[in-house]
Amino acid sequence: MFGDVRLKNILFIIIGSGIFGFGLVHFNIQNNLAEGGFTGITLMLYFLFSIDPSISNLVLNIPLFFIGWRVLGRTSFIYTMIGTVGLSFYLWLFQKYQLNMPLKDDLTLAALFAGVSIGIGLGIIFRFGGTTGGVDIIARLAHRYLGWSMGKTMFLFDLCVISLSWLTYLTYKEAMYTLVAVFVGARVIDFMQEGAYAAKGATIISSKSEEISSKILKEMDRGVTILKGQGSFTKQDQNVLYCVVGKNEIVRLKNVITSVDPHAFVAVSDVHDVLGEGFTLDENKKPLQR
């Protein structure tokens, strides 16, 4: 079972590397757009000194391989090696067998294609435990130990690299479109990381809390947690309900609540990385097939 999971992760990391490499060659390099992170540095070396990105990508990542080994552990290190070598391979392959996709007359479209393709590629790699080296490792560490969004961490780092690219070889127009591509890519990465298990959490305060929780359980088959609270003004003890539902169920949840108590106080918030029964496990605590 463990071996099957590892093979699945490796397969998707290789696929993600391919999508990432395709986007870099056909949307960034062909349209003279930069990129952030270590990838942006490899593109800078390519545009300024004609150094092959497939080679510079490996050379620049060698020091970070040691960080990956010491900090991320053996499995993550192996996944990082696969992602990095895979990206270099695809950069070499797509440069040798390029498709002609002229978009220089529409840099907006080129930037969107670049952001989406790179975001999907990196999102898949991250989702299955890998990286492509460089700032990806830094983003994973920030996500693991600081709780920072991977997309946000990469975006901030990318700003520095893009600024340097603008000072060396980009026009102001190309720099702005590169920024658009990086921003879109960061949002796509976050969606790929969090979107599958994203949900809505509802905090409910009502004098009819027992009726509401019973109706949610009966009509929606969703669990409700009853918390003990106290009104700061009235000083009266009050039950506070907390319920997590899928994004497509939030309207139904509101209808259930208002059918019992139209005056109930309801606060809805975004919830990410939802694990457990009803989301990643069925009623028998077995993993759901997604």
XYZ file of C-alpha atoms in Angstrom:
290
model
C 0.000 0.000 0.000
C 2.788 2.414 0.969
C 4.653 1.516 -2.215
C 1.579 2.245 -4.324
C 1.199 5.673 -2.704
C 4.854 6.479 -3.297
C 4.661 5.445 -6.959
C 1.516 7.558 -7.376
C 3.270 10.570 -5.849
C 6.312 10.125 -8.078
C 4.113 9.806 -11.169
C 2.221 13.016 -10.439
C 5.421 14.894 -9.548
C 6.796 13.935 -12.974
C 3.541 15.046 -14.639
C 3.602 18.333 -12.721
C 7.221 18.913 -13.750
C 6.221 18.391 -17.373
C 3.418 20.967 -17.182
C 5.734 23.405 -15.421
C 8.496 22.944 -17.997
C 6.055 23.270 -20.907
C 4.781 26.578 -19.546
C 8.269 27.978 -18.997
C 9.457 27.186 -22.511
C 6.325 28.005 -24.495
C 4.938 30.974 -22.579
C 7.840 32.526 -20.667
C 10.850 31.995 -22.890
C 9.000 32.378 -26.200
C 7.443 35.662 -25.072
C 10.436 37.073 -23.188
C 8.684 36.887 -19.828
C 10.625 36.352 -16.632
C 9.682 34.168 -13.674
C 10.256 34.321 -9.959
C 12.397 32.272 -7.626
C 15.318 30.162 -8.738
C 13.533 29.511 -12.028
C 13.585 33.252 -12.652
C 17.332 33.257 -12.039
C 17.801 30.467 -14.603
C 15.778 32.476 -17.147
C 17.857 35.562 -16.368
C 21.031 33.592 -17.053
C 19.472 32.338 -20.276
C 18.451 35.757 -21.612
C 21.660 37.509 -20.520
C 24.301 34.835 -21.158
C 22.497 32.136 -23.217
C 23.090 29.548 -20.491
C 20.812 26.546 -20.934
C 18.097 26.655 -18.194
C 18.075 22.869 -17.941
C 21.716 22.984 -16.790
C 21.601 26.108 -14.597
C 18.501 24.765 -12.850
C 20.462 21.745 -11.620
C 23.591 23.698 -10.712
C 21.741 26.342 -8.683
C 19.783 23.751 -6.731
C 22.722 21.655 -5.537
C 23.156 23.652 -2.256
C 19.428 23.415 -1.547
C 19.504 19.651 -1.986
C 21.470 19.473 1.264
C 18.836 21.603 3.031
C 16.156 19.345 1.611
C 17.954 16.274 2.942
C 18.567 17.643 6.436
C 15.250 19.424 6.973
C 12.592 17.754 4.832
C 13.649 14.166 5.407
C 14.517 11.290 3.110
C 11.184 10.928 1.285
C 10.755 14.656 0.627
C 14.367 14.819 -0.498
C 13.779 12.036 -3.013
C 10.640 13.783 -4.280
C 12.590 17.057 -4.580
C 15.328 15.347 -6.573
C 12.741 13.844 -8.895
C 10.965 17.184 -9.327
C 14.164 19.110 -9.990
C 15.691 16.583 -12.374
C 12.300 16.167 -14.034
C 12.002 19.911 -14.615
C 15.499 20.091 -16.108
C 14.693 17.167 -18.384
C 11.469 18.766 -19.614
C 13.202 22.129 -20.124
C 15.740 20.372 -22.339
C 13.041 18.356 -24.145
C 10.676 21.249 -24.868
C 13.518 23.506 -25.995
C 14.609 20.830 -28.448
C 11.077 20.081 -29.675
C 9.273 23.381 -29.338
C 5.771 24.145 -30.496
C 5.345 27.473 -32.240
C 2.908 29.399 -30.042
C 3.314 33.098 -30.955
C 1.671 35.301 -28.347
C 3.938 38.360 -28.345
C 1.152 40.416 -29.868
C -1.043 39.555 -26.875
C 1.112 39.539 -23.760
C -1.974 39.491 -21.552
C -2.901 36.089 -22.916
C 0.720 34.949 -22.717
C 0.904 35.994 -19.047
C -2.346 34.198 -18.228
C -1.219 31.019 -19.987
C 2.142 31.204 -18.204
C 0.567 31.716 -14.785
C -2.029 28.977 -15.171
C 0.332 26.360 -16.597
C 3.081 27.034 -14.067
C 0.548 27.206 -11.223
C -1.014 23.889 -12.207
C 2.376 22.236 -12.603
C 3.728 23.436 -9.270
C 0.379 22.849 -7.570
C 0.433 19.189 -8.602
C 4.039 18.815 -7.481
C 3.316 20.373 -4.083
C 0.092 18.423 -3.674
C 1.957 15.132 -3.938
C 4.787 16.091 -1.598
C 7.436 17.227 -4.055
C 9.210 20.430 -5.032
C 11.354 21.522 -7.957
C 14.037 22.853 -5.655
C 14.870 26.514 -5.157
C 12.249 28.699 -3.530
C 9.838 25.756 -3.607
C 11.799 24.270 -0.697
C 11.684 27.590 1.158
C 7.924 27.810 0.524
C 7.360 24.280 1.844
C 9.369 25.054 4.977
C 7.418 28.277 5.566
C 4.148 26.390 5.046
C 5.152 23.568 7.382
C 6.684 25.544 10.242
C 5.130 29.015 9.964
C 1.762 28.169 8.413
C 2.326 30.628 5.560
C 0.588 30.123 2.259
C 2.983 28.615 -0.282
C 1.677 30.945 -2.976
C 2.199 34.016 -0.781
C 5.755 33.027 0.186
C 6.707 32.398 -3.411
C 5.076 35.635 -4.577
C 7.126 37.738 -2.149
C 10.354 35.990 -3.117
C 9.439 36.316 -6.765
C 9.086 40.083 -6.474
C 12.779 40.355 -5.655
C 13.837 38.213 -8.621
C 11.479 39.983 -11.029
C 12.786 43.365 -9.886
C 16.316 42.212 -10.636
C 15.185 40.884 -14.025
C 13.587 44.240 -14.816
C 16.828 46.033 -13.955
C 18.843 43.762 -16.245
C 16.895 42.709 -19.333
C 13.115 43.201 -19.092
C 11.231 46.207 -20.393
C 8.756 47.773 -17.967
C 5.931 46.249 -20.019
C 7.382 42.745 -19.876
C 8.059 43.140 -16.152
C 4.437 44.049 -15.467
C 3.115 41.103 -17.492
C 5.558 38.825 -15.683
C 4.134 40.073 -12.392
C 0.638 39.243 -13.632
C 1.766 35.718 -14.567
C 3.399 35.178 -11.170
C 0.320 36.444 -9.312
C -1.983 34.151 -11.301
C 0.393 31.259 -10.713
C 0.410 31.898 -6.951
C -3.396 31.861 -6.824
C -3.566 28.655 -8.863
C -1.020 27.009 -6.551
C -3.114 27.884 -3.513
C -6.234 26.546 -5.223
C -4.491 23.293 -6.127
C -3.239 22.973 -2.542
C -6.411 23.887 -0.697
C -9.277 23.803 -3.147
C -10.062 20.089 -3.034
C -10.765 20.023 0.693
C -11.846 23.639 1.154
C -15.110 24.075 3.020
C -17.128 26.557 5.047
C -17.280 26.731 8.817
C -20.364 28.206 10.493
C -20.522 29.548 14.038
C -24.131 29.692 15.203
C -25.530 31.403 18.288
C -29.200 30.840 19.024
C -31.577 30.221 21.903
C -32.787 27.211 19.893
C -29.381 25.597 19.536
C -30.596 22.080 20.347
C -33.291 22.221 17.646
C -30.877 23.631 15.086
C -28.197 20.987 15.755
C -30.773 18.196 15.557
C -32.149 19.472 12.261
C -28.663 19.871 10.729
C -27.820 16.293 11.709
C -31.138 14.940 10.423
C -31.485 16.876 7.157
C -27.841 17.389 6.162
C -26.118 14.467 7.881
C -23.459 16.851 9.191
C -22.064 16.803 12.695
C -22.344 19.816 14.979
C -20.083 20.659 17.913
C -21.694 22.379 20.890
C -19.387 24.833 22.640
C -20.099 26.587 25.892
C -20.113 30.374 25.709
C -21.219 33.420 27.662
C -22.635 36.716 26.482
C -20.302 39.592 27.382
C -23.220 41.964 27.974
C -25.885 39.685 29.458
C -23.409 37.396 31.269
C -25.778 34.539 30.441
C -24.477 31.104 29.495
C -25.150 30.286 25.858
C -24.538 27.281 23.604
C -22.440 28.049 20.533
C -22.724 25.672 17.588
C -19.911 25.013 15.140
C -20.482 23.121 11.917
C -18.291 22.502 8.861
C -19.947 21.858 5.496
C -18.908 21.773 1.859
C -18.956 25.005 -0.137
C -22.001 23.834 -2.063
C -23.907 23.192 1.185
C -23.622 26.585 2.849
C -26.876 27.971 1.392
C -28.731 24.866 2.511
C -27.219 25.208 5.992
C -28.410 28.814 6.248
C -31.895 27.758 5.207
C -31.965 25.035 7.868
C -30.882 27.523 10.539
C -33.378 30.240 9.589
C -36.230 27.696 9.378
C -35.723 27.065 13.105
C -34.617 30.511 14.254
C -34.753 33.429 11.775
C -32.974 35.615 14.362
C -29.987 33.293 14.905
C -26.525 34.835 14.711
C -24.473 33.059 12.034
C -20.826 33.754 11.115
C -19.422 31.903 8.102
C -15.692 31.537 7.434
C -13.454 29.718 4.972
C -11.940 26.443 6.138
C -8.978 24.751 4.458
C -7.383 21.308 4.694
C -10.512 19.643 6.047
C -9.819 16.086 7.150
C -12.115 13.524 8.718
C -15.535 11.964 8.352
C -17.671 13.462 5.618
C -14.698 15.017 3.851
C -11.781 12.576 3.537
C -13.318 9.624 5.438
C -16.673 7.903 5.098
C -18.938 6.861 7.990
C -16.785 3.746 8.478
C -13.611 5.831 8.779
C -12.401 4.582 5.401
C -10.779 6.989 2.905
C -13.163 8.437 0.364
C -12.315 7.849 -3.276
C -11.753 11.218 -5.001
